Structures are given as structure tokens and as C-alpha cells.
JSON list of C-alpha atoms in Angstrom, two decimals:
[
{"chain": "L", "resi": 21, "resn": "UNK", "atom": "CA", "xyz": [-125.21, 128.12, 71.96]},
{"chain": "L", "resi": 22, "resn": "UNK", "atom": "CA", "xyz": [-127.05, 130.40, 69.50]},
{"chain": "L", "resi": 23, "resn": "UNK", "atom": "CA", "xyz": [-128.39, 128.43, 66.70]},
{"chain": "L", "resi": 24, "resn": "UNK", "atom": "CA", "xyz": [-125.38, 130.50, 64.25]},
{"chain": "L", "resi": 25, "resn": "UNK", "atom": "CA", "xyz": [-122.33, 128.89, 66.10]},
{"chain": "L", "resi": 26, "resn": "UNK", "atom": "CA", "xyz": [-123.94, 125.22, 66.01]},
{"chain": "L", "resi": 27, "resn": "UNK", "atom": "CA", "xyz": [-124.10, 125.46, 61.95]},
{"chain": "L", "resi": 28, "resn": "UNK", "atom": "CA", "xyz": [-120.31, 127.11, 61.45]},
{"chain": "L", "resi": 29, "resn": "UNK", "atom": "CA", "xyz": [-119.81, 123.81, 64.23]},
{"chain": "L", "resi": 30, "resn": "UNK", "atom": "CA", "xyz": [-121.13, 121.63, 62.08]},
{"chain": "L", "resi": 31, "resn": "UNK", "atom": "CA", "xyz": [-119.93, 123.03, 58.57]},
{"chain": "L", "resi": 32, "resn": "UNK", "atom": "CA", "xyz": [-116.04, 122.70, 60.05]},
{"chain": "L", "resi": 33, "resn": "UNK", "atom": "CA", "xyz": [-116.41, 119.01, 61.74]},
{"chain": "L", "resi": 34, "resn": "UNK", "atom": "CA", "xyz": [-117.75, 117.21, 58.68]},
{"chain": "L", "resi": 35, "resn": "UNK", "atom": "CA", "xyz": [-114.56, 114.91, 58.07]},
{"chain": "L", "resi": 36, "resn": "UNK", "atom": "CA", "xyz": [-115.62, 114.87, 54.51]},
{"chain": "L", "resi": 37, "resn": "UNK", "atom": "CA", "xyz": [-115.83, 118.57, 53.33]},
{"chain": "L", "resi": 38, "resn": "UNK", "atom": "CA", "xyz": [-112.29, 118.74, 53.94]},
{"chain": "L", "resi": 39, "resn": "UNK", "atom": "CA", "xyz": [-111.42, 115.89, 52.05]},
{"chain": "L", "resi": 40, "resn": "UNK", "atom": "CA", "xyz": [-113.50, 116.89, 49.00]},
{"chain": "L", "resi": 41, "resn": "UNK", "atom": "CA", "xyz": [-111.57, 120.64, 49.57]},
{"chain": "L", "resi": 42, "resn": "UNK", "atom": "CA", "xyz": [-108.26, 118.58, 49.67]},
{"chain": "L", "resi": 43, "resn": "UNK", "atom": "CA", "xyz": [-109.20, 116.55, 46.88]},
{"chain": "L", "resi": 44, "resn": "UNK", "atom": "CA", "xyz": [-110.39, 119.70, 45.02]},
{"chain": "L", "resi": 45, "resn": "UNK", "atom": "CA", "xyz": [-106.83, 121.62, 45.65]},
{"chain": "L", "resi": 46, "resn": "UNK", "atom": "CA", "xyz": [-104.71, 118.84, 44.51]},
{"chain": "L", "resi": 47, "resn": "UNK", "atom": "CA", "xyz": [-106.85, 118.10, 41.40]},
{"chain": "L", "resi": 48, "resn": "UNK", "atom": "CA", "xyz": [-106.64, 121.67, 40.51]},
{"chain": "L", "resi": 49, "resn": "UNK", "atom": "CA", "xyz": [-102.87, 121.58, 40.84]},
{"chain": "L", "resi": 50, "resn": "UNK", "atom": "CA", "xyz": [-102.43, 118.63, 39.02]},
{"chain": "L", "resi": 51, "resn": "UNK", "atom": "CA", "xyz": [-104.35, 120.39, 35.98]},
{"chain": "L", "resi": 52, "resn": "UNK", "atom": "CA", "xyz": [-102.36, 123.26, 36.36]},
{"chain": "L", "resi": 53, "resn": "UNK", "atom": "CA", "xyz": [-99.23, 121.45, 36.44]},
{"chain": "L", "resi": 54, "resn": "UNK", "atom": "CA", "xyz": [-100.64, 119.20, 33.14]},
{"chain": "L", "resi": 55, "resn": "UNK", "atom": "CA", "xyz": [-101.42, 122.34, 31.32]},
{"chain": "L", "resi": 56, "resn": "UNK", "atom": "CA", "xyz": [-97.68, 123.50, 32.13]},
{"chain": "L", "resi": 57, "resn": "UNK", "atom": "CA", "xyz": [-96.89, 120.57, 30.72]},
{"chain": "L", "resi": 58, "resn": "UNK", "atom": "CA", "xyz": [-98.81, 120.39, 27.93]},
{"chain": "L", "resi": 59, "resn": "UNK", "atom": "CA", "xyz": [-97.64, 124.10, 27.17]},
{"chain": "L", "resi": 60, "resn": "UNK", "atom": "CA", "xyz": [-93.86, 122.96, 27.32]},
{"chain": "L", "resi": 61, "resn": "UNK", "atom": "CA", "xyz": [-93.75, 120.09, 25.07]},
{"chain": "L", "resi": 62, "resn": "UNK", "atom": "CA", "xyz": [-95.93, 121.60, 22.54]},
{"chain": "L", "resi": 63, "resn": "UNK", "atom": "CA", "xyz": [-93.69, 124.64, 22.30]},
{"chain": "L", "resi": 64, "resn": "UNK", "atom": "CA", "xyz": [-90.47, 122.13, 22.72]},
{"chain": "L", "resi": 65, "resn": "UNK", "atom": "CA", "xyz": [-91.77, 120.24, 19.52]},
{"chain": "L", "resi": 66, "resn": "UNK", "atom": "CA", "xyz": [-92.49, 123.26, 17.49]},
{"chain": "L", "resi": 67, "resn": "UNK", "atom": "CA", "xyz": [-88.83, 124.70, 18.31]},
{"chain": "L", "resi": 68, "resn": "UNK", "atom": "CA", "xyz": [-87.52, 121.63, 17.10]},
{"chain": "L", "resi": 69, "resn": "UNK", "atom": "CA", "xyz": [-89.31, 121.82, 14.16]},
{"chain": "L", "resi": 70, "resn": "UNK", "atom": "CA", "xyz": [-88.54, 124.93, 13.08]},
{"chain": "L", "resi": 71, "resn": "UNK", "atom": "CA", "xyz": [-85.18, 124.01, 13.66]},
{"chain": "L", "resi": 72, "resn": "UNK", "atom": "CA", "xyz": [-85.12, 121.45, 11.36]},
{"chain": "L", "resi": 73, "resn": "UNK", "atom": "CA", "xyz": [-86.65, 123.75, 8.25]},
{"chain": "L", "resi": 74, "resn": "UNK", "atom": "CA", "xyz": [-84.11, 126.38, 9.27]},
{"chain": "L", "resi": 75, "resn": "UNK", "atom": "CA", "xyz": [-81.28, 123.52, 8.69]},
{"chain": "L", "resi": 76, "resn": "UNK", "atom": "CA", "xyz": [-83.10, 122.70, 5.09]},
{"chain": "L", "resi": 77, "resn": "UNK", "atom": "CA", "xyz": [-83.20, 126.06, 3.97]},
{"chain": "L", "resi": 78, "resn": "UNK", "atom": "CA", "xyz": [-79.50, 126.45, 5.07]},
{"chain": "L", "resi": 79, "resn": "UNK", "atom": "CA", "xyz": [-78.67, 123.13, 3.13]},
{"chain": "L", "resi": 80, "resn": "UNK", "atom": "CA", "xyz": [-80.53, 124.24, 0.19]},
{"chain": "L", "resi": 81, "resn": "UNK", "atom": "CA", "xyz": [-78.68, 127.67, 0.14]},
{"chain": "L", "resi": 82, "resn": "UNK", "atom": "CA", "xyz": [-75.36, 126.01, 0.24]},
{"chain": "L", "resi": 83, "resn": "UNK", "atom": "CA", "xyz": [-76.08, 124.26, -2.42]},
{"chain": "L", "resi": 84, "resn": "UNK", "atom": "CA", "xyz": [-77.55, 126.77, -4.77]},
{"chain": "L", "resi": 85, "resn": "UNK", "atom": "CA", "xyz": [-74.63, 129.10, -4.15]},
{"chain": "L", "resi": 86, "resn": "UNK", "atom": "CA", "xyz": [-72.17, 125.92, -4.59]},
{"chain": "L", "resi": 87, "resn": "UNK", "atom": "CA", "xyz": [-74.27, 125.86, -7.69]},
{"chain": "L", "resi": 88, "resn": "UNK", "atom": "CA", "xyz": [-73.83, 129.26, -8.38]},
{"chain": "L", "resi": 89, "resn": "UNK", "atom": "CA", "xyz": [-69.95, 129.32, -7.77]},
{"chain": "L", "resi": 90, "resn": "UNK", "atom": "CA", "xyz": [-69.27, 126.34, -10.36]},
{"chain": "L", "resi": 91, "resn": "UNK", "atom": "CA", "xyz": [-71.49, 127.90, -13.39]},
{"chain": "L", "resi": 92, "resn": "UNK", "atom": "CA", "xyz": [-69.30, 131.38, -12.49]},
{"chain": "L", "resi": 93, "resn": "UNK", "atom": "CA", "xyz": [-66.26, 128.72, -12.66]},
{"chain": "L", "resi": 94, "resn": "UNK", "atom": "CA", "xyz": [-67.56, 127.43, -15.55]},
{"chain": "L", "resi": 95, "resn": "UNK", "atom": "CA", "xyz": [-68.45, 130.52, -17.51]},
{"chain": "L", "resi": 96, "resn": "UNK", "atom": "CA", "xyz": [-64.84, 131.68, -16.32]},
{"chain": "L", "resi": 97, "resn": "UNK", "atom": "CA", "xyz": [-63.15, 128.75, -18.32]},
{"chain": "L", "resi": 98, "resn": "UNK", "atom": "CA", "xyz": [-65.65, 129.14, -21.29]},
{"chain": "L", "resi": 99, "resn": "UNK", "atom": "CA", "xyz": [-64.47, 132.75, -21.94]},
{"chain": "L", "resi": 100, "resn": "UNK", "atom": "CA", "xyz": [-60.80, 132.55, -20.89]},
{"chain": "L", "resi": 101, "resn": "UNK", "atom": "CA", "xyz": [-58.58, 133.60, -23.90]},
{"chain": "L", "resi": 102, "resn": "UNK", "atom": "CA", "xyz": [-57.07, 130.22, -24.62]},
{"chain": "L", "resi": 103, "resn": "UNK", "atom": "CA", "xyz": [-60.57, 128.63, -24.87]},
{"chain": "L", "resi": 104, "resn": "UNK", "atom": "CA", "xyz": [-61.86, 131.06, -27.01]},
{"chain": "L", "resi": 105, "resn": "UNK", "atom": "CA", "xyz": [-59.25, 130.95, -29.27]},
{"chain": "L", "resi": 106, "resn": "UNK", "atom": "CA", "xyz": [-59.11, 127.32, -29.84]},
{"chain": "L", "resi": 107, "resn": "UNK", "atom": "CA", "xyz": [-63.16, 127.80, -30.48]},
{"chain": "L", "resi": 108, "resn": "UNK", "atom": "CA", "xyz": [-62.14, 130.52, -32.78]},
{"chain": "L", "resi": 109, "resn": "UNK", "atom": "CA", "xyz": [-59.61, 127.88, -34.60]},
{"chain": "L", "resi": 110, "resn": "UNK", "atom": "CA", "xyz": [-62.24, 125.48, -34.69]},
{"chain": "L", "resi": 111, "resn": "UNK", "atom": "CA", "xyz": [-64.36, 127.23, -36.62]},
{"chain": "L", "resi": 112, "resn": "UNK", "atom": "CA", "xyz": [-62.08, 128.57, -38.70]},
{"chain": "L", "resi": 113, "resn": "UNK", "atom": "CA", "xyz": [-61.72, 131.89, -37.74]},
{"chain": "L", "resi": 114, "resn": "UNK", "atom": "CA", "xyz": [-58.22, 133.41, -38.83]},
{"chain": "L", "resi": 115, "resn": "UNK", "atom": "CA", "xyz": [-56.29, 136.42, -36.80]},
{"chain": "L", "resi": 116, "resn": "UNK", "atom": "CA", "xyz": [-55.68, 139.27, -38.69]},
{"chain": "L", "resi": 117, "resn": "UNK", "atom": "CA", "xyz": [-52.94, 141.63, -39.13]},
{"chain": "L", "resi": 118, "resn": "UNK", "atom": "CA", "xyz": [-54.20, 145.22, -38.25]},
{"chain": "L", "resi": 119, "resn": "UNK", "atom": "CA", "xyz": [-52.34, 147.11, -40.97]},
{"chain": "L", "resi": 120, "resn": "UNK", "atom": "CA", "xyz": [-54.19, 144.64, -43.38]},
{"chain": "L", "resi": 121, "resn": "UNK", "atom": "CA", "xyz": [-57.48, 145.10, -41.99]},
{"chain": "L", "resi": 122, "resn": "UNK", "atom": "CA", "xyz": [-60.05, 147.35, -43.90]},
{"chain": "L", "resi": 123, "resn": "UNK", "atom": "CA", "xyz": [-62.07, 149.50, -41.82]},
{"chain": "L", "resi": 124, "resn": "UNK", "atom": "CA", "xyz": [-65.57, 151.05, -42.28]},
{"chain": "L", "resi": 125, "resn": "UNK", "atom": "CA", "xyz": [-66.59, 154.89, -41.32]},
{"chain": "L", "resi": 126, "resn": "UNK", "atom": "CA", "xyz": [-69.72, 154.66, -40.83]},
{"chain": "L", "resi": 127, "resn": "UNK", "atom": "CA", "xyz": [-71.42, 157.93, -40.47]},
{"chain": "L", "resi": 128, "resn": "UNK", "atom": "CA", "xyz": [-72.52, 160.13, -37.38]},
{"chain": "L", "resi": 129, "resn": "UNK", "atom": "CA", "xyz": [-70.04, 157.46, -35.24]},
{"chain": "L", "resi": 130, "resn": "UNK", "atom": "CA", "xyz": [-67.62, 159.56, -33.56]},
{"chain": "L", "resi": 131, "resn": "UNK", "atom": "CA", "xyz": [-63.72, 158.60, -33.73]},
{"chain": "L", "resi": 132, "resn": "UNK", "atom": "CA", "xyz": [-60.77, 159.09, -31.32]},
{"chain": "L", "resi": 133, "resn": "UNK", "atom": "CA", "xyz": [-59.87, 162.68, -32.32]},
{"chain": "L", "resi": 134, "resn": "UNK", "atom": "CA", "xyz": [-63.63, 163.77, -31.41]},
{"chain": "L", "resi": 135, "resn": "UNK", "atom": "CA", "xyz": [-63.81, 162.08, -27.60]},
{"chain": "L", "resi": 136, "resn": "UNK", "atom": "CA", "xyz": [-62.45, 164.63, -24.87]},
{"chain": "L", "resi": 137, "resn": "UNK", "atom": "CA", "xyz": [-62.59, 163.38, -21.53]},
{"chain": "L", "resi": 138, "resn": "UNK", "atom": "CA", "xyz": [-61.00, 165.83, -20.04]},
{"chain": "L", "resi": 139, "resn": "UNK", "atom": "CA", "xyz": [-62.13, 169.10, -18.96]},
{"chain": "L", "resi": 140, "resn": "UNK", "atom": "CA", "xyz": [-58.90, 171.07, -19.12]},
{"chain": "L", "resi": 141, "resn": "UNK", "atom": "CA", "xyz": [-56.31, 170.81, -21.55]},
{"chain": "L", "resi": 142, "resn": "UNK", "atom": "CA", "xyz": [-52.61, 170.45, -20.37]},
{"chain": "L", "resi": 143, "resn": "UNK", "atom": "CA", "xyz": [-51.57, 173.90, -20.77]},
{"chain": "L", "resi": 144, "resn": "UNK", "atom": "CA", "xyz": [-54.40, 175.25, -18.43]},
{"chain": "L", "resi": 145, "resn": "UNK", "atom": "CA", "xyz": [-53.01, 173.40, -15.81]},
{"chain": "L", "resi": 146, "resn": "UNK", "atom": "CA", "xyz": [-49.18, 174.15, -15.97]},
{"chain": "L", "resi": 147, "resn": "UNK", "atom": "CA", "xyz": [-47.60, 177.20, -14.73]},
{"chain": "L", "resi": 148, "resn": "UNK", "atom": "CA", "xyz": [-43.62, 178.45, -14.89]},
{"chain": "L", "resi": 149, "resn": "UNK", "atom": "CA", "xyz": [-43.92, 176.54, -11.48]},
{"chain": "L", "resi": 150, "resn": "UNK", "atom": "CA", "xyz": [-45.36, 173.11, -12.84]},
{"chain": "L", "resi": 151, "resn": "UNK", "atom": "CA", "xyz": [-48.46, 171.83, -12.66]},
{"chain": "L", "resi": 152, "resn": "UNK", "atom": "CA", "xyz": [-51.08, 173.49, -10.62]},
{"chain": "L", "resi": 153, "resn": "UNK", "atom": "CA", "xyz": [-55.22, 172.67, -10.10]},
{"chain": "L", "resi": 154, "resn": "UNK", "atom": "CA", "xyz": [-57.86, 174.98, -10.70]},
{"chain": "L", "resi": 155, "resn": "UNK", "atom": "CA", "xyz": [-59.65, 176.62, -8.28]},
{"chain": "L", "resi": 156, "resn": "UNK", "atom": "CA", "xyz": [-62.38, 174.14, -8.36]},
{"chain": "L", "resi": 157, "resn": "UNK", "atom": "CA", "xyz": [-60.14, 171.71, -6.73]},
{"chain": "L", "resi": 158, "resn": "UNK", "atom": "CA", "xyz": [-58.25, 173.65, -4.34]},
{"chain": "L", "resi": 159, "resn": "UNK", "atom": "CA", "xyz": [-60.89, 175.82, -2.58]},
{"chain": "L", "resi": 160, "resn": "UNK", "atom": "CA", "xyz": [-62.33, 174.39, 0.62]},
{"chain": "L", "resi": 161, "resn": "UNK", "atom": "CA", "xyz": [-65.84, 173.47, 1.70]},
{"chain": "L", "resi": 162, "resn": "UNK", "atom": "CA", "xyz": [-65.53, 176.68, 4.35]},
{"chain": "L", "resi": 163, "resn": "UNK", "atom": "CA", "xyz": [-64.05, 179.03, 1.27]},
{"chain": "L", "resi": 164, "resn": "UNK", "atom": "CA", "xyz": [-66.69, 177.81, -0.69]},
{"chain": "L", "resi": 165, "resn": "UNK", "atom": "CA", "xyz": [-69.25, 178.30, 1.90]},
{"chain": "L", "resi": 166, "resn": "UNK", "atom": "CA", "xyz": [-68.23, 181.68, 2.76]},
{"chain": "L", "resi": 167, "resn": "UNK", "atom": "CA", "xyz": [-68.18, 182.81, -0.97]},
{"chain": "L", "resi": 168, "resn": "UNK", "atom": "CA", "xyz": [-71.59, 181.64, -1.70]},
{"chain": "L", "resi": 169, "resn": "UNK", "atom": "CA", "xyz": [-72.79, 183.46, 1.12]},
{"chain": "L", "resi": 170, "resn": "UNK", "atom": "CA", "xyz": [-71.28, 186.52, -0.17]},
{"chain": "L", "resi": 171, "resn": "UNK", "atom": "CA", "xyz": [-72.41, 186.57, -3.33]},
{"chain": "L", "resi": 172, "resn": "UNK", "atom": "CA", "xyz": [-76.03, 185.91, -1.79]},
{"chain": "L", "resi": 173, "resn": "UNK", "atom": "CA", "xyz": [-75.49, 188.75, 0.55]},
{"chain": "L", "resi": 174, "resn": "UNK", "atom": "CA", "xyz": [-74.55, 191.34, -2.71]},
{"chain": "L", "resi": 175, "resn": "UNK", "atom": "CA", "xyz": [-77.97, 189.73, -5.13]},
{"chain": "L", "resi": 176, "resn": "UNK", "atom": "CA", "xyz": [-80.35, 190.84, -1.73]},
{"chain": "L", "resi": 177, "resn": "UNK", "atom": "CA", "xyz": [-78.26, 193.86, -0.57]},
{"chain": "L", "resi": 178, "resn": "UNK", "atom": "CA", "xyz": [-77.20, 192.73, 2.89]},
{"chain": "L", "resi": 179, "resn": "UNK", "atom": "CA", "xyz": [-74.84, 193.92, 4.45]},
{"chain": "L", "resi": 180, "resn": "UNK", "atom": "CA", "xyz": [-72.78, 191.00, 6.04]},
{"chain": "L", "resi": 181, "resn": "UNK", "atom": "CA", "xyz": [-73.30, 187.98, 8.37]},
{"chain": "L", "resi": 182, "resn": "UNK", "atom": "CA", "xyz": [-73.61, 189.59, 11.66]},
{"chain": "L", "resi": 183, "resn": "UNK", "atom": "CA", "xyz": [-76.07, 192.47, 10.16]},
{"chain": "L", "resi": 184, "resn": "UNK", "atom": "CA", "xyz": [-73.68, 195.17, 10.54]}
]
């Protein structure tokens, strides 16, 4: 035997180098398998406690907008008419008959015969046939389209759409 095949012979037969590799193997899996571990409950314990903040928040949120819902219900029974009428007795406010009321005209305030809120007056709109839009209402986004395009077409002396 050359002197190369009696080392490799006597690397393989120690008993113990095996055992050490075996031992070496299972120790690495069990770390492996602890850090797994490890890993799962840490991650476990973090979900569960997040879980229990998102449950607080959602508590508290009920309960501010349960909050918010009885001032609204509150504020809703503070300004109903009956309430603030029996304030207004309390006090001694009195009501008052329009007719007897003085009013004030108090300068550059504009009064009922001055507001417009319409922009066409009745007789614009009616025809022998009835009553009839302007143009403005009745024309269609494609009518409108087509118009605008025209009038471009005559300010820069084109011809048309197709160039003709």
C-alpha cells in the first residue's frame, strides 16, 4: 500500500471522527431548529401585540365618535325650536307682530327688488308654443364642438377639417 491510501485508511476508521461529525450535524440542526423557533415566537408575540393596540385604538374610536354622536344629539335638542323658544320666554324675549315691527335701511345693503338670480327673465323663455330653453341649454357637446371648430377654422383661414 502506498503511504496515501494508509492515511485516507486511517482518517475513515477512527470510530471517533464520525461521532464528533454526527455530533456536529445534529448540534447544528438543533440550532437551526432553535433559531426557527426563536424566530416564530418572537414574531407570534409581536402579532399579538399589535393586535391588542389595534383593539385599543378601535375602542377608543368608538368611543370618541359615541362621543361625538351625543354632543351632535345634544346640540340638536339645544337648538330645536321648542327649546329655544322656552329660552327665549325665559329671558323675556317677546314675539313680535311683523306689521308692528320697525325696520332699518341701512345704506349700500341691497333689498329684494335689487337680487336677480336669474339669468333670463320669463318672457325670454316663452314662445306662442310655451316655454322653450336657450340655446345654451339645448345644443350638444358634438354641436358645440363642431361650432367652435368652425369659428377657429374662419379666425386662421382654413379651409375645413379634412383640409379640403
Amino acid at each position: 500500500m502506498n503511504r496515501a491510501q494508509k492515511i485516507i485508511q486511517a482518517y475513515r476508521n477512527t470510530p471517533w471522527r464520525r461521532e464528533a461529525q454526527l455530533i456536529g450535524v445534529f448540534a447544528a440542526f438543533c440550532l437551526v431548529g432553535a433559531l426557527v423557533l426563536i424566530a416564530y415566537i418572537q414574531v407570534t408575540s409581536l402579532r399579538g401585540t399589535y393586535g391588542l393596540q389595534v383593539r385599543e385604538i378601535q375602542a377608543t374610536s368608538q368611543a370618541v365618535e359615541q362621543n361625538i354622536e351625543d354632543q351632535r344629539a345634544q346640540l340638536a335638542q339645544l337648538t330645536s325650536t321648542d327649546h329655544l323658544s322656552e329660552r327665549a320666554n325665559e329671558l323675556g324675549f317677546v314675539s313680535v307682530d311683523p306689521n308692528a315691527a320697525d325696520y332699518l335701511v341701512v345704506p349700500g345693503y341691497p333689498d329684494e327688488s335689487q337680487a336677480h338670480l336669474d339669468l333670463y327673465s320669463i318672457e325670454d323663455l316663452q314662445t306662442d308654443d310655451g316655454v322653450q330653453l336657450p340655446a345654451t341649454f339645448t345644443t350638444s357637446l358634438i354641436d358645440w364642438l363642431r361650432e367652435e371648430i368652425y369659428q377657429l377654422s374662419l379666425k386662421t383661414g382654413a379651409s375645413g377639417l379634412g383640409g379640403e
